[in-house]
XYZ file of C-alpha atoms in Angstrom:
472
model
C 5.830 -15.087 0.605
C 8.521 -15.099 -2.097
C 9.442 -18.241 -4.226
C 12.291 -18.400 -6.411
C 13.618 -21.609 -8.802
C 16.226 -23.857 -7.989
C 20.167 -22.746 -8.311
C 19.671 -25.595 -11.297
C 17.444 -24.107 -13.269
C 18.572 -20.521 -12.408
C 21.791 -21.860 -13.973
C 19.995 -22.995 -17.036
C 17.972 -20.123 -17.955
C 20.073 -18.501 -20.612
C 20.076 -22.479 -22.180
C 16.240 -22.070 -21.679
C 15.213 -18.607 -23.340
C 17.857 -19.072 -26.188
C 15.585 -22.668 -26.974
C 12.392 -20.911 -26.894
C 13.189 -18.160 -29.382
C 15.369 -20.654 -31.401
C 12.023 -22.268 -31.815
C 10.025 -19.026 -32.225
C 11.998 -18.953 -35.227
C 10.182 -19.802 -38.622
C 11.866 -22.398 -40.224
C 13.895 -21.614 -43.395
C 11.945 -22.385 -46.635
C 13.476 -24.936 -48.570
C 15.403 -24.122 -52.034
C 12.641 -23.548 -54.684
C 9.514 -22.913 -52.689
C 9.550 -19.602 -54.123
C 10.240 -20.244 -57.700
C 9.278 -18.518 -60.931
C 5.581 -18.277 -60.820
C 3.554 -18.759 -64.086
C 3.348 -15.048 -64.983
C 0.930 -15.787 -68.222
C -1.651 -18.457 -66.377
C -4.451 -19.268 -68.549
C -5.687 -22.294 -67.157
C -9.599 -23.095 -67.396
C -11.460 -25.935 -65.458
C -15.047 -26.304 -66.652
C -17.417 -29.175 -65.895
C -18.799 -31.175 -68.907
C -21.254 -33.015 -66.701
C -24.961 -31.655 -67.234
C -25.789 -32.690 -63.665
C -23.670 -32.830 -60.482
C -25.226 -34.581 -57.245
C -24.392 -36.185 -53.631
C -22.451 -39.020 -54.380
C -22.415 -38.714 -58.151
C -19.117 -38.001 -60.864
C -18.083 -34.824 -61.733
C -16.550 -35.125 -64.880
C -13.678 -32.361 -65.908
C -12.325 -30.582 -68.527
C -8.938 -28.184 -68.337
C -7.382 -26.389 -71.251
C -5.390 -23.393 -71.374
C -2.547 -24.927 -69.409
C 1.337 -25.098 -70.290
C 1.891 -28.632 -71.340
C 3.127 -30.550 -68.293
C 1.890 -28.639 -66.189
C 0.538 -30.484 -63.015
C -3.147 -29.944 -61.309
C -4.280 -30.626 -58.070
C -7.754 -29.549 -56.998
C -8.515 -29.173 -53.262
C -11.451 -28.545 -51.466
C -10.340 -26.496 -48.406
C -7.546 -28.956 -47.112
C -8.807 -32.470 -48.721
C -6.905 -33.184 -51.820
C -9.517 -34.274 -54.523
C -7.197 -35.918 -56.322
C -3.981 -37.590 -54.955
C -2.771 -38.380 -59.030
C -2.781 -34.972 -60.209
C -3.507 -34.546 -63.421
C -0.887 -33.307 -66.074
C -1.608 -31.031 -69.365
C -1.138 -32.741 -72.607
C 1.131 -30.763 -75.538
C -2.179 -28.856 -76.377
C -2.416 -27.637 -72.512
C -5.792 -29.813 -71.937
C -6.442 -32.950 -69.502
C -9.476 -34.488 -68.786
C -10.277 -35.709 -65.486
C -13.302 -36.452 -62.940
C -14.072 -36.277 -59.306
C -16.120 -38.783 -57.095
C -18.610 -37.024 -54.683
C -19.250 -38.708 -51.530
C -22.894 -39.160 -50.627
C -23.309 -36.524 -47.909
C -21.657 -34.073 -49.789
C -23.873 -30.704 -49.328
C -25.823 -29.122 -52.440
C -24.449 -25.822 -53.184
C -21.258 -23.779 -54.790
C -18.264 -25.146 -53.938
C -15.076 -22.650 -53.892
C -12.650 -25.402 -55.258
C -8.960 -24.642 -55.149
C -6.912 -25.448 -58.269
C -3.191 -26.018 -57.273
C -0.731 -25.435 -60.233
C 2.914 -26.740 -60.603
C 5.813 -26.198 -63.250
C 5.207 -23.398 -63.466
C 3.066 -22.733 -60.646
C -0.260 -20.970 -60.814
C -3.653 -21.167 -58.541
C -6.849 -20.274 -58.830
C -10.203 -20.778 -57.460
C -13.116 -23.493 -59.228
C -16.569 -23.869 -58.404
C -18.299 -26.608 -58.655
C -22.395 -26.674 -58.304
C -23.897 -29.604 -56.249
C -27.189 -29.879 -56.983
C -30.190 -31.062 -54.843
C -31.149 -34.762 -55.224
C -34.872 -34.864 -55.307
C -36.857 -37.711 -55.890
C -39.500 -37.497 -58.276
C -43.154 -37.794 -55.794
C -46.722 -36.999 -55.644
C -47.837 -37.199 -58.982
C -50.804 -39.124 -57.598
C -52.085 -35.620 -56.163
C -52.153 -34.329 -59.868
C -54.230 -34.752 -62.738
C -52.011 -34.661 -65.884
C -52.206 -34.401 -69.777
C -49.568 -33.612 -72.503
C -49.135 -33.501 -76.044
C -46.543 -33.615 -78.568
C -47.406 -30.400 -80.920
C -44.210 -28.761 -82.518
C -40.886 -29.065 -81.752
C -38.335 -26.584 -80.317
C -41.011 -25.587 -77.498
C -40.163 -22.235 -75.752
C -43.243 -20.816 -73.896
C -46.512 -20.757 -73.115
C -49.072 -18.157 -72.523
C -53.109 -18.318 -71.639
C -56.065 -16.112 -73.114
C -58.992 -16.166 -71.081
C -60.864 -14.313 -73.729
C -59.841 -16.513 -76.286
C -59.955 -19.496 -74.071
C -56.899 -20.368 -75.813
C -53.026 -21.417 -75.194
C -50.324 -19.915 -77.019
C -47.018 -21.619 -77.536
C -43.599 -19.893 -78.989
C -41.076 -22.815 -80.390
C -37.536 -22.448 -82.332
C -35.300 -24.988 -83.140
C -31.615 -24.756 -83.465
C -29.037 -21.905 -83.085
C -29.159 -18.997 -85.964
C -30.531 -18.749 -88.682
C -33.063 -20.403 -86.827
C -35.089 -21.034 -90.176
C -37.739 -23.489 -87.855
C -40.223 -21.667 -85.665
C -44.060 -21.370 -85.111
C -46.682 -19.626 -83.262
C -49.094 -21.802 -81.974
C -52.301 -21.143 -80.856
C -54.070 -24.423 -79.075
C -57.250 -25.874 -77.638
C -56.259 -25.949 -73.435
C -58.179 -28.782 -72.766
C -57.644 -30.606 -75.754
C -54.570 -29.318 -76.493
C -55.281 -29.815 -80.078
C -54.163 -27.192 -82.417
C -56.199 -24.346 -83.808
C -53.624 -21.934 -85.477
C -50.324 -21.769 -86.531
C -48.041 -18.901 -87.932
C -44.638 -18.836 -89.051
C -42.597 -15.788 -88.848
C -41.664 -13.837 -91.629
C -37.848 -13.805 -93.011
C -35.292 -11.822 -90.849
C -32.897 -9.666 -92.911
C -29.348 -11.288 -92.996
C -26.429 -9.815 -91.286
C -23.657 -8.281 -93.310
C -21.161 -10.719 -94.411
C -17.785 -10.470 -93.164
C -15.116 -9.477 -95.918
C -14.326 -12.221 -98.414
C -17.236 -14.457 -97.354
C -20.213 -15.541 -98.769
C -23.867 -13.669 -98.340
C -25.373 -15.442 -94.619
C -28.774 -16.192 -94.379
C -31.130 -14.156 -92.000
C -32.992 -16.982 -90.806
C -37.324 -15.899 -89.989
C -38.118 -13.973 -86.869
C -37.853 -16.304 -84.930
C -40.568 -16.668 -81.111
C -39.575 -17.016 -78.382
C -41.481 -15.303 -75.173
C -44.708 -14.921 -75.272
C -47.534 -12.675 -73.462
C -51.354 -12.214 -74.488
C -53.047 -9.315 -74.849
C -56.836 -9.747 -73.974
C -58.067 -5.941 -74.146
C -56.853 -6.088 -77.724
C -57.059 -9.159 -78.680
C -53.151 -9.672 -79.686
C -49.830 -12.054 -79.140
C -47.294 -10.075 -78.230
C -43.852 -12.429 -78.833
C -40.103 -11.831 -78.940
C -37.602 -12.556 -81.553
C -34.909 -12.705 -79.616
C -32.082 -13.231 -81.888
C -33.233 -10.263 -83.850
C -33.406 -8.039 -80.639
C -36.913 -7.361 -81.532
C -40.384 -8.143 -80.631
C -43.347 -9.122 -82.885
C -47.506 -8.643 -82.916
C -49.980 -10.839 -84.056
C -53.245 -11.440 -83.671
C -55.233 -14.119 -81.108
C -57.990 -14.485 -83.946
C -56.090 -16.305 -86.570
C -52.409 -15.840 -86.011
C -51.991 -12.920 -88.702
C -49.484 -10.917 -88.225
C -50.166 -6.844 -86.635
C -46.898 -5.301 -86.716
C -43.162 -6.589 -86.940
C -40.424 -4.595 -84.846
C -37.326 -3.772 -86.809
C -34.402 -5.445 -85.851
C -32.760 -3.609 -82.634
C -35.925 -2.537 -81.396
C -35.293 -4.550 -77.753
C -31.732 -5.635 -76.833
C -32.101 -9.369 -76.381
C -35.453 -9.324 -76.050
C -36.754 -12.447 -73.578
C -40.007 -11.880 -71.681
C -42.778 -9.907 -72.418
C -45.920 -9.607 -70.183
C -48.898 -7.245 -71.231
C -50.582 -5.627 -68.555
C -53.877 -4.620 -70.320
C -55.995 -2.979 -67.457
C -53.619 -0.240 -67.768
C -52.548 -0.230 -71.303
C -48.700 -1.035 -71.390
C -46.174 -3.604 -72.465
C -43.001 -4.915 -71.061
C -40.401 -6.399 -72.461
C -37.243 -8.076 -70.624
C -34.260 -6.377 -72.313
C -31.674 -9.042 -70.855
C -29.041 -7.350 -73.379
C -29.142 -4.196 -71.185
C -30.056 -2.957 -68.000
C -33.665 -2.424 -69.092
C -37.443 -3.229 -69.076
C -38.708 -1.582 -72.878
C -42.165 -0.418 -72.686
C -44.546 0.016 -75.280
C -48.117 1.166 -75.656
C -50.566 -2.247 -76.161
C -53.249 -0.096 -78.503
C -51.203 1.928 -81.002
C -48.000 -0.598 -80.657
C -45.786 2.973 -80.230
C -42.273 2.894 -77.559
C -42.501 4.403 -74.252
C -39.588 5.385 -72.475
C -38.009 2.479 -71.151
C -37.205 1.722 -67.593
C -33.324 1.487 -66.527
C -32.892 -0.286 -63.486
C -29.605 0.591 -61.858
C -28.613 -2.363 -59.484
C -28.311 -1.441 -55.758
C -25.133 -3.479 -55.216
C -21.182 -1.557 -55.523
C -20.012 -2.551 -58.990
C -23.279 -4.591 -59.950
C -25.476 -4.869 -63.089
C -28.921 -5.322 -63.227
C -29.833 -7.927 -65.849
C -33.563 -8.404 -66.271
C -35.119 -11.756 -67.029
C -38.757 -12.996 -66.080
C -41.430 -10.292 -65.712
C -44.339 -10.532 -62.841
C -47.402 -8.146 -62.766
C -49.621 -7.541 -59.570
C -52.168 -6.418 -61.217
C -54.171 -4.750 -58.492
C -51.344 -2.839 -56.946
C -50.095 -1.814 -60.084
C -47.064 -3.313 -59.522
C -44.048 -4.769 -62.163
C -41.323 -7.262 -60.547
C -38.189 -8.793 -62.357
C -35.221 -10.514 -61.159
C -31.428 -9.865 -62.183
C -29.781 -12.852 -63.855
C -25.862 -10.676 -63.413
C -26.650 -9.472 -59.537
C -28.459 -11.163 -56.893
C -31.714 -8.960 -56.747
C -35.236 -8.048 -57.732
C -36.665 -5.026 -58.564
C -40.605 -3.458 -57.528
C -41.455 -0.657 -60.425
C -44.484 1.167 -59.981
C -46.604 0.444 -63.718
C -48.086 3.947 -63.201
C -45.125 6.251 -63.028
C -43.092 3.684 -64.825
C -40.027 3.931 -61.810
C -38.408 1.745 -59.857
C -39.617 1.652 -56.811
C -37.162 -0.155 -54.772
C -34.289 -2.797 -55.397
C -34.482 -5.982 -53.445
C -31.145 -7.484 -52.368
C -31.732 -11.552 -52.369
C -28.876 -13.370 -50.958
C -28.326 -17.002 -52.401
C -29.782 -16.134 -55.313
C -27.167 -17.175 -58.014
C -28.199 -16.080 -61.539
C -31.796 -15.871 -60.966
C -34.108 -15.990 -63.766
C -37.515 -16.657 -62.623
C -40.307 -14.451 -60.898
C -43.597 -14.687 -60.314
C -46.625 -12.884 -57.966
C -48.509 -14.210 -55.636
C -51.526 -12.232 -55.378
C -53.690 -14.668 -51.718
C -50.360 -14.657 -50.091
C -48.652 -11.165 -51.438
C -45.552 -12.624 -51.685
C -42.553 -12.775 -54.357
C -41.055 -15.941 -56.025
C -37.626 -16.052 -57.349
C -36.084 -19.069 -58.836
C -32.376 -19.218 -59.521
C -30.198 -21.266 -61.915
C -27.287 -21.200 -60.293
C -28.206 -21.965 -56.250
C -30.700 -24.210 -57.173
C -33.483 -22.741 -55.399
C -36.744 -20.900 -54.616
C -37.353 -18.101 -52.666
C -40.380 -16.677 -50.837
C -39.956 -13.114 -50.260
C -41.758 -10.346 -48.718
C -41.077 -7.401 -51.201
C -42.404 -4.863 -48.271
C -39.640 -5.339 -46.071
C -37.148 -7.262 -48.504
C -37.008 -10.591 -46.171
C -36.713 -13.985 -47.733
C -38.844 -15.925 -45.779
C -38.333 -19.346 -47.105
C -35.561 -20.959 -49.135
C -36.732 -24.019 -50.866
C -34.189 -26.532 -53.293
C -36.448 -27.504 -55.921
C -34.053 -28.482 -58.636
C -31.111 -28.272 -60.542
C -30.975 -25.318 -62.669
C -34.593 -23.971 -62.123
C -35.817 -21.589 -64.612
C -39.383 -20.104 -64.014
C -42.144 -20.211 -61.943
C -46.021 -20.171 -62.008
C -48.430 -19.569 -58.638
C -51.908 -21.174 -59.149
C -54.552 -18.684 -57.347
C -56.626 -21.708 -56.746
C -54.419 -23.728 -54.513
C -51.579 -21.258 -54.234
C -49.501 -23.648 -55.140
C -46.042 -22.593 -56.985
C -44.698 -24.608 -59.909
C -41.244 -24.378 -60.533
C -39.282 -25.977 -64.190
C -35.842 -27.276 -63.031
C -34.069 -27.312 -66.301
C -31.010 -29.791 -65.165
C -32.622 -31.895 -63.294
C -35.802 -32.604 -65.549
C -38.385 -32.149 -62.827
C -41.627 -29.462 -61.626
C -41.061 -28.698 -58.229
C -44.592 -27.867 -56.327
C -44.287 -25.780 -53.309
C -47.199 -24.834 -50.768
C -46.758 -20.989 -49.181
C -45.029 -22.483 -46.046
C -41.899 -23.517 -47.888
C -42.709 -27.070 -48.138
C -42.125 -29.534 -51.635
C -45.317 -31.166 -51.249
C -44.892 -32.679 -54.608
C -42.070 -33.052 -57.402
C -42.991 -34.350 -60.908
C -41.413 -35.670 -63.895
C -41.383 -32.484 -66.283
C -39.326 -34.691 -69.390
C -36.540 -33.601 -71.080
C -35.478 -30.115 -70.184
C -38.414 -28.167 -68.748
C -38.635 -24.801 -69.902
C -41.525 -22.671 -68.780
C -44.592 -23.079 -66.294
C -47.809 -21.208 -66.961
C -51.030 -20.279 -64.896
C -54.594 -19.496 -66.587
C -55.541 -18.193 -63.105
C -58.363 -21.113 -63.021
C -56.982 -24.063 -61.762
C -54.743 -25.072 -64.624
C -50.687 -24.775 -64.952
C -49.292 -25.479 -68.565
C -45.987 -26.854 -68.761
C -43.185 -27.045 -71.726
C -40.089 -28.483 -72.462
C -37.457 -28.760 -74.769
C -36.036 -32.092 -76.365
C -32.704 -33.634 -76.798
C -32.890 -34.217 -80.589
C -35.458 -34.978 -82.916
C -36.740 -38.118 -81.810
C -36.874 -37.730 -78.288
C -39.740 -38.766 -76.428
C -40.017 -36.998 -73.760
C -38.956 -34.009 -75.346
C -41.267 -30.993 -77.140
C -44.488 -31.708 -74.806
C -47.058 -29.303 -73.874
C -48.573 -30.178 -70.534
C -51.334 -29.166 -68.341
C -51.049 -29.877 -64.315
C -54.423 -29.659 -62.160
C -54.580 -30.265 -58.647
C -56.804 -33.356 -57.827
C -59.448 -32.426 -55.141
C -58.945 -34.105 -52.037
């Protein structure tokens, strides 16, 4: 059976179709929509707030604008500001942004909205984990106030002694010590300071500069030869000194290790390692006659990428070396023996990691990263993350205590030492001061703790402190 419309509406088709594709049709753009765009757009948003939580301010800084200009920064379609902001004569404005309470820790692709003359561009903004402080009760705790400008830590078990790098200021860093101290005490033993640094040529027409001393900064122990290994590394170099009495073995010349940051001894076998985070490299030295090996390049795995090496992690047994890439999100397994990367680990959310560490009961890796605000639990044999844990704002390092294999992890930011059980889980977070910097194992039950200070007189700033797990 057949069906056909009405004579009516049969009439009105043509009226019909011509309405439908009239309003197929875009609309015509209104004068100006396409105007000239800014074809020189150096506009910069940065935040100036140290910390940025769930229902806290972000407070804003732009420069590099055209005066007048007018900002509007949206986060997908939800105008953050309804004022927006204009650039003073000098291009600058400053400005801040109320967070609402549920808003979700993590990186925020912020769109910046330009007019007169307009521009866009893309922001991010870090939320951080709020975490309140718990658990301390669980924890026995001492600290001490020894030197200021704390850096890291490292333990001897031969000399049943700590050893703590410190530097204050930006260079010439003329203050900084070696410390050697009493780990139960934490009383002080030994001190060195490090010998003058040659000064940089002056630039033309200006007066002599001042080199500053070789200033410490990592730290790693030597216990088959009794030695400090330390980096200096403003002075892309490394240093030697003894665990006895602080004297100094051998100083690197300057250039020796391209912003030299970690080194980690592994003295079963004989070698050194040093982080070259000014390269794409791991140097490696002989521990007994303090001669270079060939270093270790570590080409990242990722189209475009660089691998930037940070904290160094040793499995002792296996033979095995482990960093993390501060420039690409990944970790790399190189084989101590052969001196060769093994394999490099993508990590996803893992924004400028800096921290590693082994985990010899549960053979897993740690990474901690600055910029997602996180820890993750990964299973270097097959590359899966198997837990990602927010600890922090702006974690730095970690330390696994073989006792309780518990993981201790220095949020920077955020001023706390996140304490996570194998499973994932926070089961404690403590107050770690002003600025934690580095966490520490001695493989016996004991993780050592510094921090940094805000100013001379702080407080809660330049403490050494050793964490024990109570017994239940």
């Amino acid at each position: 059976m057949s069906h056909s419309l009405p004579r009516s509406l049969r009439r009105a088709r043509p009226a019909l179709l011509a309405l439908a594709l009239a309003c197929a049709v875009p609309a015509a753009l209104a004068d100006g929509a396409f105007s000239r765009p800014d074809t020189d757009y150096q506009g910069r948003i940065s935040l100036k707030s140290q910390l940025v939580t769930p229902g806290s301010t972000a407070e804003l800084a732009g420069e590099g604008f055209k005066p007048g200009q007018r900002v509007t920064l949206l986060r997908g379609t939800t105008v953050l500001n309804p004022q927006a902001w204009v650039a003073d004569g000098e291009g600058r404005f400053s400005a801040s942004v109320a967070l609402p309470q549920d808003a979700a820790p993590g990186r925020h692709p912020l769109l910046v909205r330009v007019d007169s003359p307009d521009a866009a561009a893309v922001f991010t903004l870090k939320v951080s984990p709020d975490l309140p402080l718990q658990g301390a009760s669980g924890f026995a705790v001492r600290d001490a106030h020894v030197v200021r400008g704390l850096y890291q830590s490292g333990y001897s078990a031969a000399s049943n002694a700590l050893f703590v790098t410190s530097a204050v200021g930006r260079p010439p860093v003329t203050q900084s010590e070696l410390v050697k101290l009493d780990p139960r005490t934490l009383k002080v033993q030994a001190r060195a300071t490090p010998a003058p640094a040659p000064a940089p040529p002056a630039a033309a027409g200006q007066p002599p500069r001042d080199g500053g001393v070789y200033a410490v900064y990592g730290v790693g122990v030597d216990d088959a030869n009794g030695n400090v290994w330390v980096t200096n590394t403003r002075q892309d170099s490394i240093a030697v000194y003894r665990q006895s009495d602080l004297s100094l073995v051998k100083q690197f010349p300057v250039g020796t290790v391209s912003h030299a940051r970690d080194v980690l001894v592994d003295a079963q076998r004989g070698k050194a390692f040093v982080s070259a985070t000014g390269g794409n490299h791991i140097a490696v030295f002989d521990a007994a006659t303090l001669q270079p090996a060939a270093d270790i390049e570590i080409a990242s795995s990722l189209r475009g990428g660089q691998f930037t090496p940070m904290s160094l992690a040793l499995d002792a047994e296996a033979g095995k070396l482990y960093t993390v890439s501060i420039s690409s999100p990944e970790a790399a397994v190189i084989d101590v023996a052969s001196g060769k990367v093994e394999k490099v680990i993508p990590l996803s959310n893992a924004e400028s990691a800096s921290g590693v560490a082994w985990d010899a009961g549960a053979k897993r890796l740690l990474v901690a990263s600055q910029g997602s605000d996180n820890l993750l639990i990964v299973d270097p044999a097959s590359g899966r993350i198997e837990h990602d844990v927010a600890v922090g704002a702006a974690p730095l390092n970690i330390a696994v205590d073989p006792v309780s294999g518990l993981a201790y992890v220095s949020s920077r930011a955020s001023g706390n030492l996140a304490v996570v059980d194998r499973s994932g889980t926070l089961v404690a977070n403590l107050d770690g001061g002003t600025f934690p910097n580095h966490v520490h194992a001695d493989g016996k039950g004991s993780v050592f703790a510094v921090n940094k200070s805000q100013g001379e007189n702080d407080p809660r700033g330049d403490r050494v402190t050793r964490i024990e797990k109570r017994a239940r």
